[in-house]
Short mmCIF file of C-alpha atoms and ligand atoms in Angstrom, two decimals:
data_model
loop_
_atom_site.label_atom_id
_atom_site.label_comp_id
_atom_site.label_asym_id
_atom_site.label_seq_id
_atom_site.Cartn_x
_atom_site.Cartn_y
_atom_site.Cartn_z
CA UNK A 6 97.40 74.03 96.55
CA UNK A 7 97.04 74.70 92.92
CA UNK A 8 99.60 76.79 91.04
CA UNK A 9 99.43 78.56 87.58
CA UNK A 10 102.63 78.36 85.87
CA UNK A 11 103.29 80.77 83.22
CA UNK A 12 106.39 79.64 81.27
CA UNK A 13 107.22 79.32 77.63
CA UNK A 14 110.47 77.24 78.26
CA UNK A 15 108.82 73.71 77.94
CA UNK A 16 111.62 71.87 79.76
CA UNK A 17 111.76 74.42 82.45
CA UNK A 18 108.04 74.33 82.69
CA UNK A 19 107.88 70.53 82.96
CA UNK A 20 110.73 70.48 85.69
CA UNK A 21 108.96 72.84 87.81
CA UNK A 22 105.54 71.14 87.27
CA UNK A 23 107.06 67.75 88.29
CA UNK A 24 108.67 69.38 91.48
CA UNK A 25 105.50 70.88 92.59
CA UNK A 26 103.71 67.69 91.98
CA UNK A 27 106.06 65.91 94.44
CA UNK A 28 105.26 68.45 96.93
CA UNK A 29 101.54 67.67 96.70
CA UNK A 30 100.70 70.85 94.61
CA UNK A 31 98.65 70.76 91.29
CA UNK A 32 100.12 72.94 88.57
CA UNK A 33 98.60 74.02 85.31
CA UNK A 34 100.91 75.26 82.74
CA UNK A 35 100.54 77.70 79.88
CA UNK A 36 103.35 79.18 77.61
CA UNK A 37 101.16 82.20 76.68
CA UNK A 38 100.28 85.34 78.57
CA UNK A 39 96.73 85.91 77.16
CA UNK A 40 96.02 82.18 77.86
CA UNK A 41 97.21 82.57 81.54
CA UNK A 42 94.50 85.58 82.01
CA UNK A 43 91.83 83.42 80.90
CA UNK A 44 93.03 80.51 83.06
CA UNK A 45 93.37 82.79 86.14
CA UNK A 46 89.79 84.37 85.63
CA UNK A 47 88.41 80.62 85.80
CA UNK A 48 90.28 79.09 88.62
CA UNK A 49 91.10 80.51 91.99
CA UNK A 50 94.80 79.92 92.13
CA UNK A 51 96.88 79.75 95.38
CA UNK A 52 99.85 81.23 93.47
CA UNK A 53 100.93 82.26 90.15
CA UNK A 54 104.53 81.75 88.82
CA UNK A 55 105.09 83.98 86.03
CA UNK A 56 107.96 84.08 83.62
CA UNK A 57 108.83 87.63 82.56
CA UNK A 58 109.83 86.97 78.82
CA UNK A 59 106.87 85.36 77.05
CA UNK A 60 106.11 85.16 73.35
CA UNK A 61 102.92 87.06 73.30
CA UNK A 62 103.16 89.68 76.20
CA UNK A 63 105.75 90.48 78.99
CA UNK A 64 105.11 89.12 82.37
CA UNK A 65 104.92 92.82 83.56
CA UNK A 66 101.83 93.16 81.26
CA UNK A 67 100.33 89.88 82.40
CA UNK A 68 100.77 90.97 86.08
CA UNK A 69 99.07 94.33 85.55
CA UNK A 70 96.14 92.67 83.56
CA UNK A 71 95.66 90.21 86.33
CA UNK A 72 95.30 92.97 88.97
CA UNK A 73 93.11 95.09 86.77
CA UNK A 74 90.75 92.17 86.48
CA UNK A 75 90.66 91.61 90.16
CA UNK A 76 92.89 88.50 90.28
CA UNK A 77 94.78 88.80 93.61
CA UNK A 78 96.49 85.44 93.76
CA UNK A 79 100.19 85.93 94.82
CA UNK A 80 102.32 86.32 91.80
CA UNK A 81 105.88 85.22 91.83
CA UNK A 82 108.04 86.41 88.80
CA UNK A 83 110.87 84.36 87.18
CA UNK A 84 113.54 86.72 85.60
CA UNK A 85 116.38 85.41 83.51
CA UNK A 86 118.57 88.24 84.23
CA UNK A 87 119.50 89.38 87.55
CA UNK A 88 118.61 93.10 86.53
CA UNK A 89 117.56 95.23 89.31
CA UNK A 90 115.18 97.21 87.09
CA UNK A 91 113.17 94.06 86.23
CA UNK A 92 112.64 93.15 89.79
CA UNK A 93 111.83 96.72 90.84
CA UNK A 94 109.23 97.00 87.81
CA UNK A 95 107.81 93.57 88.63
CA UNK A 96 107.32 94.35 92.32
CA UNK A 97 105.99 97.60 91.66
CA UNK A 98 103.67 96.49 89.18
CA UNK A 99 101.72 94.15 91.47
CA UNK A 100 104.02 90.97 91.87
CA UNK A 101 104.74 89.77 95.38
CA UNK A 102 108.16 88.24 94.91
CA UNK A 103 110.68 87.09 92.58
CA UNK A 104 113.27 84.42 91.67
CA UNK A 105 116.29 84.86 89.30
CA UNK A 106 116.99 81.76 86.99
CA UNK A 107 118.72 79.66 87.50
CA UNK A 108 117.17 78.80 91.12
CA UNK A 109 116.98 75.86 93.44
CA UNK A 110 113.40 74.20 93.41
CA UNK A 111 113.51 73.97 97.06
CA UNK A 112 113.70 77.86 97.20
CA UNK A 113 110.82 78.07 94.65
CA UNK A 114 108.70 75.77 96.75
CA UNK A 115 109.57 77.74 100.00
CA UNK A 116 108.53 81.11 98.43
CA UNK A 117 105.31 79.51 97.03
CA UNK A 118 104.57 78.23 100.52
CA UNK A 119 105.29 81.61 102.28
CA UNK A 120 103.22 83.46 99.49
CA UNK A 121 100.22 81.05 99.83
CA UNK A 122 100.17 81.61 103.49
CA UNK A 123 99.40 85.33 103.16
CA UNK A 124 96.29 84.53 101.03
CA UNK A 125 94.72 86.77 98.51
CA UNK A 126 93.89 90.16 100.09
CA UNK A 127 93.52 93.10 97.59
CA UNK A 128 96.77 94.90 97.12
CA UNK A 129 96.56 97.08 94.15
CA UNK A 130 99.90 98.64 92.96
CA UNK A 131 98.16 101.99 92.24
CA UNK A 132 95.63 103.21 94.96
CA UNK A 133 92.22 104.79 93.61
CA UNK A 134 89.35 106.24 95.54
CA UNK A 135 86.94 107.68 93.09
CA UNK A 136 88.79 109.77 90.63
CA UNK A 137 91.75 110.25 93.01
CA UNK A 138 94.69 108.07 91.88
CA UNK A 139 97.95 107.50 93.82
CA UNK A 140 100.89 105.71 92.49
CA UNK A 141 103.26 104.89 95.44
CA UNK A 142 106.03 103.66 92.80
CA UNK A 143 105.85 106.48 90.30
CA UNK A 144 105.28 109.04 93.14
CA UNK A 145 102.29 110.52 91.25
CA UNK A 146 98.90 111.55 92.31
CA UNK A 147 96.22 112.69 90.00
CA UNK A 148 92.44 113.64 90.41
CA UNK A 149 90.45 113.02 87.24
CA UNK A 150 93.72 112.74 85.23
CA UNK A 151 95.05 116.06 86.48
CA UNK A 152 98.49 115.85 88.10
CA UNK A 153 98.82 117.10 91.62
CA UNK A 154 101.97 118.15 93.09
CA UNK A 155 102.60 117.12 96.61
CA UNK A 156 105.42 117.30 99.24
CA UNK A 157 106.70 113.93 100.47
CA UNK A 158 104.93 114.29 103.64
CA UNK A 159 101.49 115.34 102.16
CA UNK A 160 102.16 112.34 99.71
CA UNK A 161 102.63 109.87 102.79
CA UNK A 162 99.64 111.23 104.63
CA UNK A 163 97.29 110.93 101.59
CA UNK A 164 98.65 107.50 100.85
CA UNK A 165 97.62 106.58 104.33
CA UNK A 166 94.04 107.88 104.01
CA UNK A 167 93.71 106.08 100.69
CA UNK A 168 94.99 102.89 101.81
CA UNK A 169 92.15 103.10 104.57
CA UNK A 170 89.50 104.88 102.54
CA UNK A 171 85.99 104.91 104.28
CA UNK A 172 87.66 104.41 107.58
CA UNK A 173 87.98 106.90 110.34
CA UNK A 174 91.71 107.50 111.22
CA UNK A 175 92.73 109.05 114.35
CA UNK A 176 95.47 111.75 114.58
CA UNK A 177 97.64 109.13 116.18
CA UNK A 178 97.01 106.49 113.50
CA UNK A 179 97.97 109.04 110.88
CA UNK A 180 101.00 109.98 112.74
CA UNK A 181 102.12 106.45 113.04
CA UNK A 182 102.04 105.62 109.28
CA UNK A 183 103.30 108.94 108.00
CA UNK A 184 105.62 110.30 110.72
CA UNK A 185 108.75 108.42 112.18
CA UNK A 186 109.42 107.96 115.89
CA UNK A 187 111.22 111.22 116.42
CA UNK A 188 108.15 113.15 115.56
CA UNK A 189 106.91 115.63 118.41
CA UNK A 190 103.25 114.30 119.02
CA UNK A 191 102.12 117.56 120.84
CA UNK A 192 102.26 119.77 117.74
CA UNK A 193 99.25 120.23 115.50
CA UNK A 194 101.20 118.92 112.49
CA UNK A 195 98.32 116.49 111.33
CA UNK A 196 95.80 119.35 111.15
CA UNK A 197 98.31 121.63 109.30
CA UNK A 198 99.12 118.93 106.67
CA UNK A 199 95.29 117.89 106.27
CA UNK A 200 94.62 121.51 105.44
CA UNK A 201 97.39 121.57 102.74
CA UNK A 202 95.92 118.44 101.30
CA UNK A 203 92.59 119.76 101.03
CA UNK A 204 94.06 122.76 99.54
CA UNK A 205 95.61 120.58 96.77
CA UNK A 206 93.27 117.55 96.48
CA UNK A 207 89.77 118.88 97.13
CA UNK A 208 89.30 122.55 96.87
CA UNK A 209 90.67 123.06 93.29
CA UNK A 210 88.30 120.28 92.30
CA UNK A 211 85.34 121.44 94.25
CA UNK A 212 85.38 118.40 96.46
CA UNK A 213 85.13 117.69 100.12
CA UNK A 214 86.62 114.24 100.20
CA UNK A 215 88.76 114.43 103.33
CA UNK A 216 86.41 114.53 106.13
CA UNK A 217 86.81 115.68 109.72
CA UNK A 218 85.11 113.26 112.10
CA UNK A 219 84.57 115.15 115.19
CA UNK A 220 86.48 113.73 118.20
CA UNK A 221 87.55 110.86 116.33
CA UNK A 222 89.94 111.77 113.24
CA UNK A 223 89.92 112.07 109.48
CA UNK A 224 88.16 109.98 106.77
CA UNK A 225 88.84 109.87 103.06
CA UNK A 226 85.45 109.35 101.11
CA UNK A 227 84.86 108.56 97.59
CA UNK A 228 83.27 111.86 95.90
CA UNK A 229 82.16 112.51 92.52
CA1 CA B 325 110.53 82.78 78.79
#
């Protein structure tokens, strides 16, 4: 296992590095955000430990930049303050986990093992299909930069379609993801909401991105 440690407190960095070494992990250390981006582009790290307060950029910016560059290594952020907004911002910005300083090294190791087990699937914080963009954290949808107002259910349905863009989703699969267990499956609620979504997401833009696949369900396609 190979870890990238982005931490400007030299003593802290060396303590973490040594402890990871004892676990059999190799750790590369940098004190700079910019340098970490270069390193992460060159090496396929199993995990990245990222301090939020760095001299040249914030950990939030580093995390966002990593994801924009297609680096999907699990990111664990280290925060100095136990501030809820820092943790929320970090996780919503594409980080996978966090630890509040001071922390026990054994916990850091366990969390890194857990993150490394999950691998590196793409998991963008903001979903994009063509020029359609959905931000689950900011609850925002835009097409070509134009903001689209959706109800909570319309948003949930679109998010599901975008998470599986290109795949055919049956009515039942859409219901499973966007409605809770109390929902009455008999009704035509999916058809109703797909129609509403098309009226907001496709029609005003002259698109037909939400396809009906006869006898199978619906599929979101990339359109231009
Ligand atoms: Ca720091």
